């Protein structure tokens, strides 16, 4: 029989695992809301695909390196974000430690279900042959891997699949994938997890894309998107609400019946980036149409969109864009951002009909493809031999790597702050101090220039990689693949504290003391 000591220690550790769990987010009308408090949840986030195209293989993806995740979660927490987006994941790998680290940091995850590898995506030029059971092993594998984490905010069924190169019937296939994902979640997960689509900012068909995915289809209610993401780079440098076209976007999405957010933003045609669009995005006027956004991107890749440079010598450098974005986040009025609005939450979808579609090049039929029988079996019985993820304890909060600012000075005291039960991360003035060190070099700093979103992104079904030729405000497409196939990373290829928070906190700490 276990000793009292052992039982108390087990209970304390179990509590420590769950005590830092965030509260799941749900959809209410056109808002994301905290499922317990009902406060509005605005996405203050960043796109996360370390290594670009080389950062994903069958043997590694962004959420398999525990040490890297701990470092990045601590730096993201210091930055003030509450959400990350990951583009490519390998469902056979173990993601438990990384997902649990981000959960402990109060950071939610929005996950793309597609893979750039063969059979892992819907080909925008040939959706008929690629909508098959092999593809859904990837899709359902990602769902299984992340369905049990409370910080799994949502899944993307596709990224920029619909553009000028896609076949006419592609919208129906993407909507069918949403249906198949939502039906799987309803049958095989303990809670509802939102599913939606990430669109390129192709203004010609943007209203039609929104209408196609957001309308209510009587014979297939589960095919409706729960949210709508937009990859937009129209605000460059010190632009303005009108010059950038944000006023037009606000008008276009003001009557949306579901949450809309920027799934990628952060033009780099002018460097350094000052992110003056942050103030506009979270303003009272624009927040009536948008639920925040995700800055592209966390790590510095060849396309020069990064906030953090990961160096070969096991150090990391916070680039000037990191500081600039943090400055903008720290100006936000979080109480206003989180306040709920009955007008927002009472929005109801329009019934699907052909007259919702205005552009002749966009599909106006809502006849969805039939679900393959083997896919139905997966829904009914669950994915065979699924690698189902689970929340685990976070045993370390100190990072092993040295961190430098963009001037080469060491940044001290960077640790993961394990938040209390139900808390999520928010911008803060704390932890911004740096201490100059005589022995510090600037070897980690990167000041490269360039504006092409090319870090390996491709523009297939559920991927990223925009077709910049057809996207308003997108950086140039040099380097990004727009072949009919492979999806990859995103858009462009497109504080610290000196206190150490252990796992045993709150009641768990009391149990430890009682030992």
Coordinates of C-alpha atoms in Angstrom, one line a residue, residues 78-285:
X78 CA 7.6 38.1 -22.0
X79 CA 6.4 39.6 -25.3
X80 CA 2.8 39.4 -24.2
X81 CA 1.2 37.0 -26.6
X82 CA -1.6 34.6 -25.8
X83 CA -1.8 32.5 -28.9
X84 CA 0.5 30.8 -31.4
X85 CA -0.3 29.3 -34.8
X86 CA 1.7 26.2 -36.0
X87 CA 1.5 25.3 -39.7
X88 CA 2.9 21.8 -40.0
X89 CA 2.7 18.9 -37.5
X90 CA 3.6 15.3 -37.7
X91 CA 0.9 13.4 -35.8
X92 CA 3.0 10.3 -35.1
X93 CA 5.5 12.3 -32.9
X94 CA 5.1 13.1 -29.2
X95 CA 4.0 16.7 -28.6
X96 CA 3.0 16.4 -25.0
X97 CA 5.8 18.3 -23.4
X98 CA 5.7 21.3 -25.7
X99 CA 2.0 21.6 -25.7
X100 CA 2.0 21.4 -21.9
X101 CA 4.7 24.1 -21.7
X102 CA 2.7 26.5 -23.8
X103 CA -0.4 25.7 -21.7
X104 CA 1.6 26.4 -18.5
X105 CA 2.6 29.8 -20.0
X106 CA -1.0 30.6 -20.7
X107 CA -0.6 30.4 -24.4
X108 CA -3.2 28.9 -26.7
X109 CA -2.5 27.0 -30.0
X110 CA -4.2 27.3 -33.4
X111 CA -3.1 24.3 -35.5
X112 CA -3.1 23.6 -39.2
X113 CA -4.0 20.0 -39.9
X114 CA -2.2 19.7 -43.3
X115 CA 1.3 18.6 -44.1
X116 CA 3.5 19.4 -47.1
X117 CA 4.4 15.7 -47.3
X118 CA 2.8 13.4 -49.9
X119 CA -0.7 12.6 -49.0
X120 CA -0.9 15.2 -46.3
X121 CA -2.8 18.0 -48.1
X122 CA -5.6 18.7 -50.5
X123 CA -4.2 19.6 -53.9
X124 CA -5.9 22.9 -54.9
X125 CA -5.7 21.9 -58.6
X126 CA -6.9 18.3 -58.1
X127 CA -9.1 18.2 -55.0
X128 CA -11.1 15.1 -56.2
X129 CA -8.2 12.7 -56.1
X130 CA -6.5 14.1 -52.9
X131 CA -9.7 14.1 -50.8
X132 CA -9.2 10.5 -49.6
X133 CA -8.7 8.4 -46.5
X134 CA -4.9 8.7 -46.6
X135 CA -5.3 12.5 -46.3
X136 CA -7.6 12.1 -43.4
X137 CA -5.1 10.0 -41.5
X138 CA -3.0 13.2 -41.4
X139 CA -6.0 15.4 -40.5
X140 CA -7.5 13.1 -37.8
X141 CA -4.0 12.3 -36.5
X142 CA -3.4 16.0 -35.7
X143 CA -6.8 16.2 -34.0
X144 CA -6.0 13.2 -31.9
X145 CA -2.6 14.5 -31.0
X146 CA -4.0 17.8 -29.6
X147 CA -7.7 17.3 -28.7
X148 CA -7.0 16.7 -25.0
X149 CA -5.0 19.9 -24.4
X150 CA -7.1 22.8 -22.9
X151 CA -5.0 25.3 -24.8
X152 CA -5.9 23.9 -28.2
X153 CA -7.9 26.8 -29.3
X154 CA -8.8 25.8 -32.9
X155 CA -7.9 23.9 -36.0
X156 CA -7.4 25.3 -39.5
X157 CA -8.9 23.0 -42.2
X158 CA -6.9 24.9 -44.9
X159 CA -4.6 27.8 -45.6
X160 CA -4.9 29.9 -48.8
X161 CA -6.2 26.9 -50.8
X162 CA -8.5 29.2 -52.8
X163 CA -6.8 31.6 -55.1
X164 CA -6.4 32.3 -58.8
X165 CA -4.7 29.0 -59.4
X166 CA -7.2 26.8 -57.6
X167 CA -9.8 24.7 -59.4
X168 CA -13.4 26.0 -59.5
X169 CA -14.8 23.3 -57.1
X170 CA -12.2 23.7 -54.4
X171 CA -14.4 25.7 -52.0
X172 CA -16.8 22.8 -51.7
X173 CA -14.0 20.4 -50.8
X174 CA -12.6 22.7 -48.1
X175 CA -16.1 23.1 -46.6
X176 CA -16.4 19.3 -46.7
X177 CA -13.1 19.0 -44.8
X178 CA -14.5 21.3 -42.2
X179 CA -17.6 19.1 -41.9
X180 CA -15.5 15.9 -41.6
X181 CA -13.3 17.5 -39.0
X182 CA -16.1 18.8 -36.9
X183 CA -18.0 15.5 -37.1
X184 CA -14.9 13.7 -35.9
X185 CA -14.4 16.0 -33.0
X186 CA -18.0 15.7 -32.0
X187 CA -17.7 11.9 -31.9
X188 CA -14.2 11.5 -30.6
X189 CA -13.3 14.5 -28.4
X190 CA -14.4 15.5 -24.9
X191 CA -15.2 19.0 -25.9
X192 CA -16.0 21.1 -29.0
X193 CA -12.9 22.6 -30.7
X194 CA -13.5 25.3 -33.3
X195 CA -12.6 24.6 -37.0
X196 CA -12.1 27.2 -39.7
X197 CA -10.3 28.4 -42.7
X198 CA -7.4 30.8 -43.4
X199 CA -7.8 32.9 -46.5
X200 CA -5.4 35.0 -48.7
X201 CA -6.2 38.7 -48.9
X202 CA -7.5 38.4 -52.5
X203 CA -10.0 41.3 -52.4
X204 CA -11.8 40.3 -55.6
X205 CA -13.1 37.1 -54.0
X206 CA -12.7 37.8 -50.3
X207 CA -16.4 38.6 -49.6
X208 CA -17.4 35.4 -51.5
X209 CA -15.0 33.3 -49.6
X210 CA -16.3 34.6 -46.3
X211 CA -20.0 34.1 -47.3
X212 CA -19.3 30.6 -48.7
X213 CA -17.8 29.3 -45.4
X214 CA -19.9 31.2 -42.9
X215 CA -23.4 30.6 -44.2
X216 CA -25.7 28.0 -42.7
X217 CA -26.3 25.0 -44.9
X218 CA -29.5 23.2 -43.9
X219 CA -28.4 19.7 -45.0
X220 CA -24.9 20.0 -43.6
X221 CA -24.8 22.3 -40.6
X222 CA -21.5 21.0 -39.4
X223 CA -19.8 22.1 -42.6
X224 CA -20.0 25.8 -41.6
X225 CA -16.8 27.4 -40.4
X226 CA -16.6 28.3 -36.8
X227 CA -14.2 31.2 -37.5
X228 CA -12.4 32.9 -40.5
X229 CA -8.7 33.8 -40.7
X230 CA -7.3 36.3 -43.1
X231 CA -3.6 36.6 -44.1
X232 CA -3.2 40.3 -44.8
X233 CA -0.1 42.5 -45.3
X234 CA -1.7 45.7 -46.4
X235 CA -0.4 47.9 -43.5
X236 CA 3.2 48.7 -44.3
X237 CA 5.4 51.0 -42.3
X238 CA 3.7 54.0 -40.6
X239 CA 0.5 53.6 -42.7
X240 CA -2.9 54.5 -41.5
X241 CA -6.4 53.0 -41.0
X242 CA -7.5 54.3 -44.4
X243 CA -4.3 54.1 -46.5
X244 CA -3.8 50.5 -45.5
X245 CA -7.4 49.6 -46.4
X246 CA -8.1 48.4 -42.9
X247 CA -11.2 50.6 -43.0
X248 CA -12.5 48.6 -46.0
X249 CA -11.7 45.3 -44.3
X250 CA -13.6 46.5 -41.2
X251 CA -16.6 47.4 -43.3
X252 CA -16.4 44.1 -45.2
X253 CA -16.3 42.0 -42.0
X254 CA -18.6 44.1 -39.8
X255 CA -21.6 41.9 -40.5
X256 CA -19.8 38.6 -40.2
X257 CA -21.6 36.0 -38.1
X258 CA -18.4 34.3 -36.9
X259 CA -15.1 35.4 -35.3
X260 CA -12.7 36.9 -37.9
X261 CA -9.0 37.5 -37.2
X262 CA -5.7 38.1 -39.0
X263 CA -4.1 34.7 -39.2
X264 CA -1.0 36.5 -40.6
X265 CA 0.0 40.1 -40.6
X266 CA 3.1 42.3 -40.4
X267 CA 4.3 43.7 -43.7
X268 CA 8.1 44.0 -43.9
X269 CA 8.4 46.2 -47.0
X270 CA 9.5 48.9 -44.5
X271 CA 12.1 47.8 -41.9
X272 CA 12.4 47.7 -39.0
X273 CA 8.7 47.1 -38.4
X274 CA 7.1 49.3 -35.8
X275 CA 3.7 47.5 -35.8
X276 CA 1.7 50.6 -35.7
X277 CA -1.2 48.6 -37.0
X278 CA -1.6 46.9 -33.6
X279 CA -3.3 50.0 -32.1
X280 CA -5.8 50.0 -35.0
X281 CA -6.5 46.3 -34.9
X282 CA -7.4 46.3 -31.2
X283 CA -9.2 49.7 -31.3
X284 CA -12.9 49.9 -30.4
X285 CA -13.8 50.5 -34.0

